[in-house]
Coordinates of C-alpha atoms in Angstrom, one line a residue:
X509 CA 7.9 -24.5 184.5
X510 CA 5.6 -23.8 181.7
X511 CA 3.4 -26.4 180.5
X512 CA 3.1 -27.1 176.5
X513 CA -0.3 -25.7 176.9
X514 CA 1.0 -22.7 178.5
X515 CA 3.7 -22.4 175.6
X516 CA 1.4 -22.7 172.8
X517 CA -1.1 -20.0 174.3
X518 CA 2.0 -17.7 174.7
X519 CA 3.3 -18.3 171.2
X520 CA -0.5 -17.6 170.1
X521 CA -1.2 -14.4 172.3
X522 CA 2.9 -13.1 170.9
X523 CA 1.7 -13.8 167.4
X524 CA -1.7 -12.0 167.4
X525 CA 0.3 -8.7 169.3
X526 CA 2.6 -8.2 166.5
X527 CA 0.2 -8.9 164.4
X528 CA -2.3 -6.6 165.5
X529 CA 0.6 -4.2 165.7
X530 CA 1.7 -4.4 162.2
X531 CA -1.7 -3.8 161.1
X532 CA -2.6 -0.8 163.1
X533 CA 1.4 0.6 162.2
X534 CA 0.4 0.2 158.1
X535 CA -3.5 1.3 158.3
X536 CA -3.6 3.6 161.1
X537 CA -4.9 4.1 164.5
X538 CA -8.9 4.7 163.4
X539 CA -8.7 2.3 160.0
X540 CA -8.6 -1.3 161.8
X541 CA -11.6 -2.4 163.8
X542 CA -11.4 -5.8 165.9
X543 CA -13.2 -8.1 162.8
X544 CA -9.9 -6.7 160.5
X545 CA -7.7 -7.8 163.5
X546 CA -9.0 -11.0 163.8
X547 CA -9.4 -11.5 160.2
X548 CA -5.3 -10.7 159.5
X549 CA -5.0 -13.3 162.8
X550 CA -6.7 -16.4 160.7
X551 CA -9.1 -16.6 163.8
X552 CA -12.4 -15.2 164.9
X553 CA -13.2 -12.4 167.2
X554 CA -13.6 -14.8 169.8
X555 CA -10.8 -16.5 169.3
X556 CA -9.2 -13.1 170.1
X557 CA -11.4 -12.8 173.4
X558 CA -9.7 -16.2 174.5
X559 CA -6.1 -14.0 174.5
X560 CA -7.1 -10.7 175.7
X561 CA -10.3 -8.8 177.5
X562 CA -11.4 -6.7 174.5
X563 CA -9.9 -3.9 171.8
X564 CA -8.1 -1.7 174.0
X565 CA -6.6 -4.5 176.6
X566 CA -4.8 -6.0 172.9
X567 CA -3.5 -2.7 171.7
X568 CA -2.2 -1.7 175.2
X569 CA -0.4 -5.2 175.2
X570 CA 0.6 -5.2 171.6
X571 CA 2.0 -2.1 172.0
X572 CA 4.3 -2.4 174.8
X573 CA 5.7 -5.4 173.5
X574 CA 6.0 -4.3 170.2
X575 CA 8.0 -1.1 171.3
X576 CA 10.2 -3.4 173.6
X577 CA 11.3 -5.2 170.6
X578 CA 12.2 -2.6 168.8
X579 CA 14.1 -1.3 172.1
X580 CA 16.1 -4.3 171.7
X581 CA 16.8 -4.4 168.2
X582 CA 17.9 -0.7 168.7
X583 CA 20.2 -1.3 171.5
X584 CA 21.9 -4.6 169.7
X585 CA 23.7 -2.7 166.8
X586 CA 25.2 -0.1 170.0
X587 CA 28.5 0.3 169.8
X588 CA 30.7 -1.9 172.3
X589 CA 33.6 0.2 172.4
X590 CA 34.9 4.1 171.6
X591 CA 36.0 2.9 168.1
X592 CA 32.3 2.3 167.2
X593 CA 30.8 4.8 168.1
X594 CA 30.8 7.2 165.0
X595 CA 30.0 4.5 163.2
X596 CA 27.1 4.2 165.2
X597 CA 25.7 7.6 165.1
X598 CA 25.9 8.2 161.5
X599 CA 24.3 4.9 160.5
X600 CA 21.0 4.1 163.4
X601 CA 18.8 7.2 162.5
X602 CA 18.6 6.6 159.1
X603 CA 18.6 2.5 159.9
X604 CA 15.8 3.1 162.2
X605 CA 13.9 5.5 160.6
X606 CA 13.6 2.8 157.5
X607 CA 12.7 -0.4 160.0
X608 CA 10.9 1.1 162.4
X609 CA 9.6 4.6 161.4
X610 CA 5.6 2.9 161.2
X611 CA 6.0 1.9 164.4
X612 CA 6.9 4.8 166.2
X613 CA 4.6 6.7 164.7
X614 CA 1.3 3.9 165.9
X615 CA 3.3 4.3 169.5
X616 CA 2.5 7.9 169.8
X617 CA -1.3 7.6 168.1
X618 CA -1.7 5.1 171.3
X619 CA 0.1 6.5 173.8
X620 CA -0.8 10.5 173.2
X621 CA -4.6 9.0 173.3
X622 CA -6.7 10.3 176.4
X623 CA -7.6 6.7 177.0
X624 CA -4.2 4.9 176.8
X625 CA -1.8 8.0 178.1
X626 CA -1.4 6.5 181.7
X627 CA -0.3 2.7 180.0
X628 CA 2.3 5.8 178.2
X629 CA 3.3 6.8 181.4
X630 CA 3.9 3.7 182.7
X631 CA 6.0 2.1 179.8
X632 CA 8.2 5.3 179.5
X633 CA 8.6 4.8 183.1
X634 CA 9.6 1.2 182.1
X635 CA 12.2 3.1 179.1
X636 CA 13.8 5.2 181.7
X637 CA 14.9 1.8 183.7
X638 CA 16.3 0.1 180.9
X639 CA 17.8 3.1 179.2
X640 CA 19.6 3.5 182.6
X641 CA 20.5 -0.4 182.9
X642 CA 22.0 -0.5 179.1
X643 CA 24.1 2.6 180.1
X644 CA 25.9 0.7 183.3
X645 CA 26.5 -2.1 180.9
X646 CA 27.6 0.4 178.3
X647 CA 30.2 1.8 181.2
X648 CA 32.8 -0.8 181.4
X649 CA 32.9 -1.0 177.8
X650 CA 32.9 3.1 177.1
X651 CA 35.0 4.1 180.4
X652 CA 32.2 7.1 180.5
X653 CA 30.4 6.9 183.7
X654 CA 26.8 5.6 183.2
X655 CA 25.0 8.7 184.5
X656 CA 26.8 10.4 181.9
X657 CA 25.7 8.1 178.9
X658 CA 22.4 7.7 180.2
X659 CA 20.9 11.1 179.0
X660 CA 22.8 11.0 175.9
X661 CA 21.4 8.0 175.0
X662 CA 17.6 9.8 175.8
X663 CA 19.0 12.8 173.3
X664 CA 19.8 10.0 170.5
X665 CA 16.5 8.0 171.3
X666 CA 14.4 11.3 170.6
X667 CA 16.9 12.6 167.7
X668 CA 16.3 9.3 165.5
X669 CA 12.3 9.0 166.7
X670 CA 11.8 12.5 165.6
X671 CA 13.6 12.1 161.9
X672 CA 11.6 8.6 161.7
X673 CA 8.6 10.8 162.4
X674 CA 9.0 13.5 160.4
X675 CA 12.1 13.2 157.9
X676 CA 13.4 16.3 160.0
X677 CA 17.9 16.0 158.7
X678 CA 18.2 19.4 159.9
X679 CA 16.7 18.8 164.0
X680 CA 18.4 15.0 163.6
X681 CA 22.1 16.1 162.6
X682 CA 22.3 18.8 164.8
X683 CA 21.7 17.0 167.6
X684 CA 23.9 14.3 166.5
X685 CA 26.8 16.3 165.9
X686 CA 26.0 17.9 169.6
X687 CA 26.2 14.2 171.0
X688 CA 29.2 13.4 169.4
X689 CA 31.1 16.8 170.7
X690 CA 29.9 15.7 173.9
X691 CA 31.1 12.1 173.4
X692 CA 34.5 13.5 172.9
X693 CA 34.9 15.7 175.5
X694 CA 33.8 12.7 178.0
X695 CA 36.2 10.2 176.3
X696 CA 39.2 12.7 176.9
X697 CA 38.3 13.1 180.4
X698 CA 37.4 9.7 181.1
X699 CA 38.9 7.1 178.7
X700 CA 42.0 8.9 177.5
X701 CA 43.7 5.8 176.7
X702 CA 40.7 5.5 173.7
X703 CA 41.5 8.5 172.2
X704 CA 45.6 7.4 172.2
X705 CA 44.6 3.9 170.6
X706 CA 42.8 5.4 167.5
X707 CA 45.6 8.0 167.1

């Protein structure tokens, strides 16, 4: 059990991450030096030292669990049934691209960067695994077998990144359309019954 010391220190260390992440996301990679970090912290750059071992051990960390929350604010408007999907589709690129488009765009700076790729490797490693887990939980719900869903929902991930990178409609809604072709095809063969309900 953590103690209130232990609490506090977390609550601190979570608070300077996302800040040091918003900063970095608004200003750019090369713009924000540790003083500016510390400064938009309301602490000093010892204070900071207290937290995390220097620059690059508080970008690493800010980054992953930045990029994990947006994973999880993604995943909590996906549809829970076949009804919902459309919906879905034609509303998270552009929702995503509006509340998050900053952030995916620091995520690459860091984790394209000679000196931080290997921390990439690792949390896309970490992506893959909880892609996969959200898809068996999507299964039941769906009736599409999880290793089908799974790399569908890799093709929707990089669709909406891409448009919140580059405002690309054209590369974004033709691989929606593709997914939702595809989604169609697997509910007739899987969840027939779906199909008969919205009929």
């Amino acid at each position: 059990m953590r103690t209130v010391n232990e609490e506090a220190h977390r609550h601190k260390e979570i608070e300077i991450m996302e800040t040091c992440f918003d900063c970095y996301a608004e200003n750019g990679f090369s713009s924000v030096g540790i003083k500016a970090i510390a400064k938009a912290c309301g602490c000093s750059v010892a204070n900071l030292y207290q937290y995390f071992d220097n620059l690059d051990d508080l970008i690493v960390k800010s980054t992953e669990y930045c990029m994990s929350k947006v994973e999880d604010e993604f995943m909590a408007k996906a549809p829970t049934d076949v009804e919902d999907l459309w919906r879905f589709f034609d509303e998270i690129p552009y929702w995503t691209a509006k509340n998050h488009g900053k952030k995916y765009r620091f995520m690459y700076q860091v984790y394209t960067h000679p000196k931080y790729r290997e921390y990439g490797k690792k949390f896309f490693a970490g992506v893959d695994k909880r892609y996969t887990e959200y898809a068996k939980s999507l299964e039941p719900k769906l009736g599409i077998p999880h290793e089908k869903i799974t790399p569908l929902i890799f093709i929707l991930i990089r669709a909406c990144v891409h448009y919140a990178l580059f405002e690309d409609e054209f590369y974004m809604k033709s691989q929606i359309e593709v997914l939702k072709e595809t989604l169609e095809l697997f509910v007739m063969k899987y969840n027939p019954n779906a199909i008969q309900k919205e009929d």
